[in-house]
Amino acid sequence: MLLLALPLVALGAAPSFYGAAFIGSGGAATLYSVSSTGTATAIGPIGFRQVGAMDVSSGGTLYGIGLNGSGTSVLITINTTTGAGTLVAPVTGGGWGTGSPAQDISFRPSDGKLFAYQQGTIYTINTTTGAATPVGADGVGFPNGNGIAFSGSTLYYAGSNTLYTINQSTGAATSVAALTFPPAFGTLGPRSPAMKFDPATNTLWAIVFSGFGSPQTSLGTVNTTTGAVTFVGGTQVGIDGLSLAVAPPPTTSGVPTMSWPVLAGLALLLAGLGSLLAKQAQAL
Amino acid sequence: MREGIPGPHPVTHLGRFRFVLIFTGCLLFAFGLLLTPPIQSLDVQFSRTLVQGSHWLILACGGHASRDAAILRAPGGFGVEMRDGCNAVNVTILLWSAVLAFPASWKMKAVGLVVGSAVIQALNIVRFISLFYVGQYSLTWFDFAHIYLWESLLVLDTMVVFWFWVSRVVRLDAAACAPA
């Protein structure tokens, strides 16, 4: 079985993604680079199992939730060059299923808080301690699919064949539209285990599975008004609840107060003005 | 020099020389100090505090931003980072050096140091937040505002603050010396 979790890594007209894939429940996960057409290229082993939920923080760090060697749910950071994962902390508390990974995670853009979906409940996760705090049950149970993604201040959730919004105070899900999948995705219960929103193109991207055991796996985009899912291309085959993490683009610019030549110029100006005024002051 | 036309008063030359000497000495000392590891560490912490304050101001005004150490990031991904040299400490050092070098009472110097620093730092926060928003709108305008507009404004601001402080010192001195 193969699990896939994708985070967008660059913004622009043609975004690219990272994907975490594993074969079999509890299988070792591998980080992939995934193009906007769905083509996946292996980067390297993550070193953790069943990493099915990933997202990038506003600071550009790729986070994931998976299982360690003893089957405990853990929060990790992932090196996007080598694929290697580094343990942050076990995810515990608030009724979190410590032997299960998250189905998907997403950072809230406004304050960088990490939200997670696990088996019908929405949590927030402390990215330093791994502490899980329950927001609340979504009220739709634990269907197939279960991708979540922030689009601006709205948290979307894809349950089997319905797109919902999630109340970030209570966890309650509100239906937005039925998800409609064209036949290109496959006809065996298509659903989205991973979603992420690209603000640069204003597009909600989704991984779509069809079938079980060795499901057909595709990349698509979701119309958040009508629920229509558009086929983009095939990608890594996967199974089980997966996640697709959205990308950080980070364009970060330093803003020096002033360049050294200007600073030197200001020093000369102050020296000139100061000496002139000092002379006048003494002459008074 | 022709006879009958007095040369510059030696005291005024002394005042100018004294100012330039102390100003230069303060600059060298302060920038040297700024390069030492303990002060560098404080400098980094100060930058983070400024970003924290900027973040708080944006949220208080209903804006959206996230903070990661010294980086302020917009929901769309654009971020500005307060790196070494971005926190206006260098400009503040220039002003401090000028204030310390100018002949004035220690009380007036203290006023100049505190008020001058506050004005420069307040303007720097306005600069930082404005660049955060300008950068989201256009990177071309961001470069213009960052490289030309704000550098010019900060130079002007520093000069005006110093000149204003000196005027105040001279006025108070004149008042103190005036016959009762």
Coordinates of C-alpha atoms in Angstrom, one line a residue:
Chain A
M1 CA 0.0 0.0 0.0
L2 CA 1.3 3.4 -0.7
L3 CA 0.5 6.5 1.3
L4 CA 0.9 9.9 -0.2
A5 CA 1.1 13.3 1.5
L6 CA 1.8 16.3 -0.6
P7 CA 2.9 19.8 0.4
L8 CA 3.3 22.5 -2.2
V9 CA 6.8 23.8 -2.2
A10 CA 6.8 26.8 -4.6
L11 CA 4.2 29.2 -5.5
G12 CA 3.6 30.5 -9.0
A13 CA 1.7 29.6 -12.1
A14 CA 2.8 26.0 -11.9
P15 CA 3.2 24.9 -8.3
S16 CA 5.1 21.8 -7.3
F17 CA 4.5 19.6 -4.3
Y18 CA 6.2 17.3 -1.8
G19 CA 4.6 14.0 -1.3
A20 CA 5.1 11.3 1.4
A21 CA 4.3 7.9 0.2
F22 CA 4.3 4.5 2.0
I23 CA 3.3 1.0 1.0
G24 CA 1.1 -0.8 3.4
S25 CA -0.4 0.3 6.7
G26 CA 2.5 1.3 8.8
G27 CA 4.9 1.1 5.9
A28 CA 8.1 3.1 5.7
A29 CA 7.5 6.5 4.2
T30 CA 9.4 8.2 1.4
L31 CA 9.4 11.8 0.4
Y32 CA 8.6 12.7 -3.2
S33 CA 8.7 15.7 -5.3
V34 CA 5.5 16.0 -7.2
S35 CA 5.0 18.3 -10.2
S36 CA 1.8 20.3 -10.9
T37 CA 0.9 17.6 -13.5
G38 CA 1.3 14.8 -10.9
T39 CA 4.7 13.4 -11.9
A40 CA 6.4 12.2 -8.7
T41 CA 10.2 11.8 -8.2
A42 CA 11.6 10.2 -5.1
I43 CA 13.7 12.4 -2.8
G44 CA 14.6 10.0 0.0
P45 CA 13.3 7.9 2.9
I46 CA 11.7 9.8 5.7
G47 CA 12.7 7.3 8.4
F48 CA 9.2 7.1 9.9
R49 CA 6.2 5.0 9.0
Q50 CA 2.8 6.0 7.6
V51 CA 3.5 9.7 7.2
G52 CA 0.2 10.6 5.7
A53 CA -0.1 14.2 6.8
M54 CA 2.2 17.0 5.9
D55 CA 2.2 20.8 5.7
V56 CA 4.7 23.6 5.6
S57 CA 4.8 26.2 8.3
S58 CA 5.0 29.9 7.5
G59 CA 8.7 29.7 8.3
G60 CA 9.2 27.2 5.5
T61 CA 9.6 24.1 7.7
L62 CA 8.0 20.9 6.4
Y63 CA 6.1 19.2 9.2
G64 CA 4.5 15.7 9.1
I65 CA 2.7 13.3 11.4
G66 CA 3.4 9.6 11.2
L67 CA 4.4 6.6 13.3
N68 CA 7.8 5.9 14.9
G69 CA 9.3 2.4 15.1
S70 CA 7.2 1.4 18.0
G71 CA 3.9 2.6 16.4
T72 CA 3.5 5.8 18.3
S73 CA 2.0 8.8 16.6
V74 CA 4.8 11.4 16.3
L75 CA 5.2 15.0 15.0
I76 CA 8.3 15.3 12.7
T77 CA 10.0 17.8 10.6
I78 CA 11.2 16.7 7.1
N79 CA 14.4 17.7 5.3
T80 CA 13.1 18.6 1.8
T81 CA 16.6 18.0 0.3
T82 CA 17.2 14.5 1.7
G83 CA 13.7 13.4 2.8
A84 CA 15.0 12.6 6.3
G85 CA 12.6 13.1 9.1
T86 CA 13.5 14.4 12.5
L87 CA 11.4 13.7 15.6
V88 CA 9.8 16.8 17.2
A89 CA 7.8 15.0 19.8
P90 CA 5.2 12.3 20.2
V91 CA 1.6 13.5 19.6
T92 CA -0.3 13.0 22.8
G93 CA -3.2 14.4 24.9
G94 CA -6.7 15.4 24.4
G95 CA -7.9 12.0 23.4
W96 CA -5.5 11.7 20.4
G97 CA -5.2 8.2 19.2
T98 CA -1.5 7.7 20.0
G99 CA -1.2 4.6 17.9
S100 CA -2.7 6.2 14.8
P101 CA -1.3 8.9 12.5
A102 CA -3.3 12.0 11.5
Q103 CA -5.3 11.8 8.3
D104 CA -4.2 15.3 7.3
I105 CA -2.8 18.5 8.8
S106 CA -2.9 22.1 7.8
F107 CA -1.4 25.3 9.2
R108 CA -3.8 28.2 9.7
P109 CA -2.3 31.1 7.7
S110 CA -3.4 33.9 10.1
D111 CA -1.5 32.7 13.1
G112 CA 0.5 29.6 12.1
K113 CA -1.5 27.3 14.3
L114 CA -1.4 23.6 13.2
F115 CA -4.7 21.9 12.8
A116 CA -5.0 18.1 12.4
Y117 CA -7.8 15.7 11.5
Q118 CA -7.8 12.3 13.2
Q119 CA -10.6 9.8 13.0
G120 CA -13.5 12.3 13.0
T121 CA -12.1 14.9 15.4
I122 CA -10.3 18.2 14.7
Y123 CA -7.3 19.0 16.9
T124 CA -4.7 21.7 17.2
I125 CA -1.1 20.5 17.6
N126 CA 1.6 22.3 19.5
T127 CA 4.6 22.2 17.1
T128 CA 7.1 22.3 19.9
T129 CA 5.7 19.8 22.4
G130 CA 3.4 17.7 20.2
A131 CA 0.5 18.3 22.6
A132 CA -2.8 17.7 20.9
T133 CA -5.8 19.8 22.0
P134 CA -9.2 18.7 20.7
V135 CA -11.3 21.3 18.9
G136 CA -14.2 19.0 18.6
A137 CA -15.8 16.2 16.6
D138 CA -16.8 17.1 13.0
G139 CA -20.1 15.4 13.4
V140 CA -19.8 13.4 10.2
G141 CA -18.0 10.4 11.7
F142 CA -14.9 8.9 10.1
P143 CA -15.6 8.4 6.4
N144 CA -13.1 7.8 3.6
G145 CA -11.0 10.7 2.3
N146 CA -10.4 13.1 5.1
G147 CA -8.1 15.7 3.6
I148 CA -8.1 19.1 5.2
A149 CA -6.8 22.4 3.9
F150 CA -6.9 26.1 4.9
S151 CA -7.9 28.5 2.1
G152 CA -7.3 31.8 3.7
S153 CA -9.3 31.7 7.0
T154 CA -11.5 28.9 5.9
L155 CA -10.7 25.3 6.8
Y156 CA -12.1 22.8 4.2
Y157 CA -12.6 19.2 4.9
A158 CA -13.2 16.5 2.3
G159 CA -15.3 13.6 3.6
S160 CA -16.0 10.7 1.2
N161 CA -18.0 12.6 -1.4
T162 CA -18.8 15.9 0.3
L163 CA -16.8 19.1 0.7
Y164 CA -17.3 20.7 4.1
T165 CA -16.1 23.7 6.0
I166 CA -14.9 23.2 9.6
N167 CA -15.8 25.5 12.5
Q168 CA -12.4 26.2 14.0
S169 CA -13.9 26.8 17.5
T170 CA -16.1 23.7 17.7
G171 CA -14.8 21.3 15.0
A172 CA -18.3 21.0 13.5
A173 CA -18.5 20.4 9.8
T174 CA -20.9 22.3 7.5
S175 CA -21.6 20.9 4.1
V176 CA -20.6 23.1 1.2
A177 CA -21.2 20.9 -1.9
A178 CA -21.1 17.4 -3.1
L179 CA -17.7 16.4 -4.5
T180 CA -18.1 15.2 -8.1
F181 CA -15.3 13.2 -9.7
P182 CA -15.1 12.7 -13.4
P183 CA -14.3 9.1 -14.5
A184 CA -10.7 9.9 -15.1
F185 CA -10.2 9.6 -11.4
G186 CA -11.6 6.1 -11.4
T187 CA -15.0 5.0 -10.4
L188 CA -14.3 2.9 -7.2
G189 CA -15.3 5.4 -4.5
P190 CA -13.1 8.3 -5.4
R191 CA -12.2 10.5 -2.4
S192 CA -9.6 13.0 -1.4
P193 CA -7.3 12.0 1.5
A194 CA -5.1 15.0 1.1
M195 CA -5.7 18.6 0.1
K196 CA -3.8 21.9 0.1
F197 CA -4.6 25.3 -1.1
D198 CA -2.2 27.4 -3.3
P199 CA -2.9 31.1 -2.6
A200 CA -0.8 32.2 -5.6
T201 CA -3.1 30.5 -8.0
N202 CA -6.1 30.5 -5.7
T203 CA -6.5 26.8 -6.3
L204 CA -7.4 24.0 -3.9
W205 CA -5.3 21.0 -4.9
A206 CA -6.3 17.4 -4.0
I207 CA -5.0 13.9 -4.1
V208 CA -7.7 11.6 -5.2
F209 CA -7.9 7.8 -4.6
S210 CA -10.1 5.4 -6.3
G211 CA -10.4 1.8 -5.2
F212 CA -8.9 0.0 -2.2
G213 CA -5.8 -2.1 -1.7
S214 CA -3.9 -0.5 -4.5
P215 CA -6.0 2.5 -5.4
Q216 CA -5.7 4.6 -8.5
T217 CA -4.1 7.8 -7.3
S218 CA -4.4 11.1 -9.1
L219 CA -3.8 14.8 -8.6
G220 CA -6.8 17.2 -9.1
T221 CA -8.2 20.6 -8.2
V222 CA -11.4 21.3 -6.3
N223 CA -13.9 24.0 -7.1
T224 CA -14.8 25.2 -3.6
T225 CA -18.2 26.5 -4.7
T226 CA -19.6 23.6 -6.7
G227 CA -17.5 20.8 -5.4
A228 CA -16.5 19.8 -8.9
V229 CA -13.1 18.1 -8.9
T230 CA -11.0 18.5 -12.1
F231 CA -8.5 15.8 -13.1
V232 CA -4.9 17.0 -13.5
G233 CA -2.9 13.8 -13.8
G234 CA -2.0 10.4 -12.3
T235 CA 0.6 10.3 -9.5
Q236 CA 1.9 7.8 -6.9
V237 CA -0.4 4.9 -6.1
G238 CA -1.5 4.9 -2.5
I239 CA -3.9 3.5 -0.1
D240 CA -5.6 4.5 3.2
G241 CA -6.1 8.0 4.6
L242 CA -3.6 10.2 3.1
S243 CA -2.7 13.9 3.2
L244 CA -1.5 16.5 0.9
A245 CA 0.3 19.4 2.5
V246 CA 0.3 22.8 1.0
A247 CA 3.3 24.7 0.1
P248 CA 5.1 27.6 1.5
P249 CA 6.5 29.9 -1.1
P250 CA 8.4 31.8 1.2
T251 CA 9.7 34.9 -0.5
T252 CA 11.5 36.5 2.4
S253 CA 13.3 39.8 2.1
G254 CA 15.6 41.4 4.6
V255 CA 15.0 45.1 5.1
P256 CA 18.2 46.7 6.3
T257 CA 17.6 50.1 7.8
M258 CA 20.1 51.7 5.4
S259 CA 23.1 50.6 3.3
W260 CA 26.6 51.3 4.6
P261 CA 27.3 54.1 2.1
V262 CA 24.1 55.9 3.2
L263 CA 25.0 55.2 6.8
A264 CA 28.4 56.7 6.3
G265 CA 26.8 59.7 4.5
L266 CA 24.5 60.2 7.5
A267 CA 27.5 60.1 9.8
L268 CA 29.2 62.8 7.8
L269 CA 26.0 64.9 7.7
L270 CA 25.6 64.6 11.5
A271 CA 29.3 65.4 12.0
G272 CA 29.0 68.5 9.8
L273 CA 25.7 69.6 11.3
G274 CA 26.9 68.9 14.9
S275 CA 30.2 70.7 14.5
L276 CA 28.5 73.7 12.9
L277 CA 25.8 73.9 15.7
A278 CA 28.5 73.3 18.4
K279 CA 30.4 76.2 17.0
Q280 CA 27.3 78.4 17.0
A281 CA 26.3 77.3 20.4
Q282 CA 29.7 78.2 21.9
A283 CA 29.7 81.5 20.1
L284 CA 26.4 82.5 21.9
Chain B
M1 CA 45.0 87.7 7.5
R2 CA 44.5 91.4 7.3
E3 CA 45.0 93.4 10.4
G4 CA 41.7 94.6 12.0
I5 CA 39.7 91.6 10.9
P6 CA 39.7 89.1 13.8
G7 CA 40.2 85.4 13.0
P8 CA 37.9 82.7 14.2
H9 CA 37.5 82.6 18.0
P10 CA 39.7 79.8 19.3
V11 CA 36.9 78.6 21.6
T12 CA 34.7 77.9 18.6
H13 CA 37.4 75.9 16.8
L14 CA 37.8 73.9 20.0
G15 CA 34.0 73.3 20.1
R16 CA 34.0 71.9 16.6
F17 CA 37.1 69.8 17.1
R18 CA 35.7 68.5 20.4
F19 CA 32.4 67.5 18.8
V20 CA 34.0 65.7 15.9
L21 CA 36.5 63.9 18.2
I22 CA 33.8 62.7 20.6
F23 CA 31.4 61.9 17.8
T24 CA 34.0 59.7 16.1
G25 CA 35.1 58.1 19.3
C26 CA 31.5 57.2 20.3
L27 CA 30.9 55.8 16.8
L28 CA 34.0 53.6 16.8
F29 CA 33.3 52.4 20.4
A30 CA 29.6 51.6 19.8
F31 CA 30.0 49.9 16.4
G32 CA 32.9 47.9 17.9
L33 CA 30.7 46.9 20.9
L34 CA 27.9 45.9 18.4
L35 CA 30.2 43.3 16.9
T36 CA 30.9 41.5 20.2
P37 CA 29.0 38.2 20.7
P38 CA 27.0 39.2 23.8
I39 CA 25.7 42.4 22.2
Q40 CA 25.1 40.6 18.9
S41 CA 22.9 38.2 20.9
L42 CA 21.0 41.1 22.4
D43 CA 20.7 42.7 19.0
V44 CA 19.1 39.6 17.6
Q45 CA 16.7 39.4 20.6
F46 CA 15.9 43.1 20.1
S47 CA 15.1 42.5 16.4
R48 CA 12.7 39.6 17.4
T49 CA 11.0 41.9 19.9
L50 CA 10.5 44.5 17.2
V51 CA 8.9 41.9 14.9
Q52 CA 6.8 40.7 17.8
G53 CA 5.6 44.2 18.4
S54 CA 4.9 44.7 14.7
H55 CA 3.0 41.5 14.6
W56 CA 0.9 42.5 17.6
L57 CA 0.2 45.9 16.0
I58 CA -1.0 44.3 12.7
L59 CA -3.3 41.9 14.5
A60 CA -4.6 44.6 16.8
C61 CA -5.5 46.6 13.7
G62 CA -7.4 43.7 12.2
G63 CA -4.6 42.6 9.8
H64 CA -3.3 39.1 9.1
A65 CA 0.2 38.0 9.6
S66 CA 2.1 35.2 11.2
R67 CA 5.5 35.4 12.9
D68 CA 8.3 33.0 12.9
A69 CA 11.3 34.3 15.0
A70 CA 12.3 37.5 13.1
I71 CA 10.2 36.9 10.1
L72 CA 6.8 38.4 9.6
R73 CA 4.9 36.5 6.9
A74 CA 1.7 37.3 5.0
P75 CA -1.0 34.7 4.4
G76 CA 0.0 34.7 0.7
G77 CA 3.6 33.7 1.6
F78 CA 5.5 37.0 1.3
G79 CA 7.7 37.7 4.3
V80 CA 10.0 40.3 5.6
E81 CA 12.8 39.4 7.9
M82 CA 14.4 41.8 10.4
R83 CA 18.0 40.7 9.9
D84 CA 21.2 42.2 11.4
G85 CA 21.2 45.9 10.4
C86 CA 17.4 46.1 10.0
N87 CA 16.5 47.2 13.5
A88 CA 17.8 50.8 13.2
V89 CA 20.3 50.2 15.9
N90 CA 23.0 51.5 13.6
V91 CA 21.1 54.8 13.0
T92 CA 20.4 55.1 16.7
I93 CA 24.1 54.8 17.4
L94 CA 24.7 57.7 15.0
L95 CA 22.2 59.8 16.8
W96 CA 23.5 58.8 20.3
S97 CA 27.1 59.7 19.2
A98 CA 26.0 63.1 18.0
V99 CA 24.0 63.8 21.1
L100 CA 26.8 62.7 23.4
A101 CA 29.3 64.7 21.5
F102 CA 27.3 67.9 21.6
P103 CA 28.0 70.3 24.5
A104 CA 24.9 70.1 26.6
S105 CA 23.9 69.2 30.2
W106 CA 23.7 65.5 31.0
K107 CA 20.0 65.9 31.7
M108 CA 19.5 67.2 28.2
K109 CA 21.7 64.5 26.7
A110 CA 19.6 61.9 28.5
V111 CA 16.4 63.4 27.1
G112 CA 18.0 63.4 23.6
L113 CA 19.0 59.8 23.9
V114 CA 15.7 58.5 25.1
V115 CA 13.4 60.6 22.9
G116 CA 15.6 60.4 19.9
S117 CA 15.8 56.6 20.1
A118 CA 12.0 56.3 20.6
V119 CA 11.3 58.4 17.5
I120 CA 13.8 56.4 15.3
Q121 CA 12.5 53.1 16.6
A122 CA 8.9 54.1 16.1
L123 CA 9.6 55.2 12.6
N124 CA 11.5 51.9 11.9
I125 CA 8.4 49.9 13.0
V126 CA 6.3 52.0 10.7
R127 CA 8.9 51.3 8.0
F128 CA 8.9 47.6 8.7
I129 CA 5.1 47.2 8.6
S130 CA 4.7 49.4 5.5
L131 CA 7.3 47.3 3.7
F132 CA 5.5 44.2 4.7
Y133 CA 2.3 45.4 3.0
V134 CA 4.0 47.1 0.0
G135 CA 5.9 43.8 -0.7
Q136 CA 2.6 41.9 -0.8
Y137 CA 1.4 44.4 -3.4
S138 CA 4.4 44.7 -5.6
L139 CA 8.0 43.7 -5.3
T140 CA 9.0 46.5 -7.6
W141 CA 7.5 49.1 -5.2
F142 CA 8.9 47.2 -2.3
D143 CA 12.5 47.7 -3.7
F144 CA 11.8 51.3 -4.4
A145 CA 10.3 52.0 -0.9
H146 CA 13.0 50.0 0.8
I147 CA 16.1 51.3 -1.0
Y148 CA 15.2 54.9 -1.8
L149 CA 12.1 56.1 0.1
W150 CA 12.7 54.8 3.6
E151 CA 16.5 55.3 3.5
S152 CA 15.9 59.0 2.7
L153 CA 13.1 59.3 5.3
L154 CA 15.3 57.9 8.0
V155 CA 18.3 60.1 7.1
L156 CA 15.9 63.1 7.2
D157 CA 14.3 61.9 10.4
T158 CA 17.7 61.5 12.2
M159 CA 18.9 64.9 11.0
V160 CA 15.6 66.6 12.1
V161 CA 15.6 64.9 15.5
F162 CA 19.2 66.0 16.2
W163 CA 18.6 69.5 14.9
F164 CA 15.4 69.8 17.0
W165 CA 17.2 68.6 20.1
V166 CA 20.1 71.0 19.6
S167 CA 17.6 73.8 19.1
R168 CA 16.0 72.9 22.4
V169 CA 19.4 72.8 24.1
V170 CA 20.4 76.1 22.8
R171 CA 17.1 77.7 23.7
L172 CA 17.3 76.4 27.3
D173 CA 20.9 77.5 27.6
A174 CA 20.0 81.0 26.3
A175 CA 17.1 81.2 28.8
A176 CA 19.4 80.1 31.6
C177 CA 21.9 82.7 30.7
A178 CA 19.4 85.5 30.3
P179 CA 19.6 88.3 32.9
A180 CA 16.9 88.1 35.5

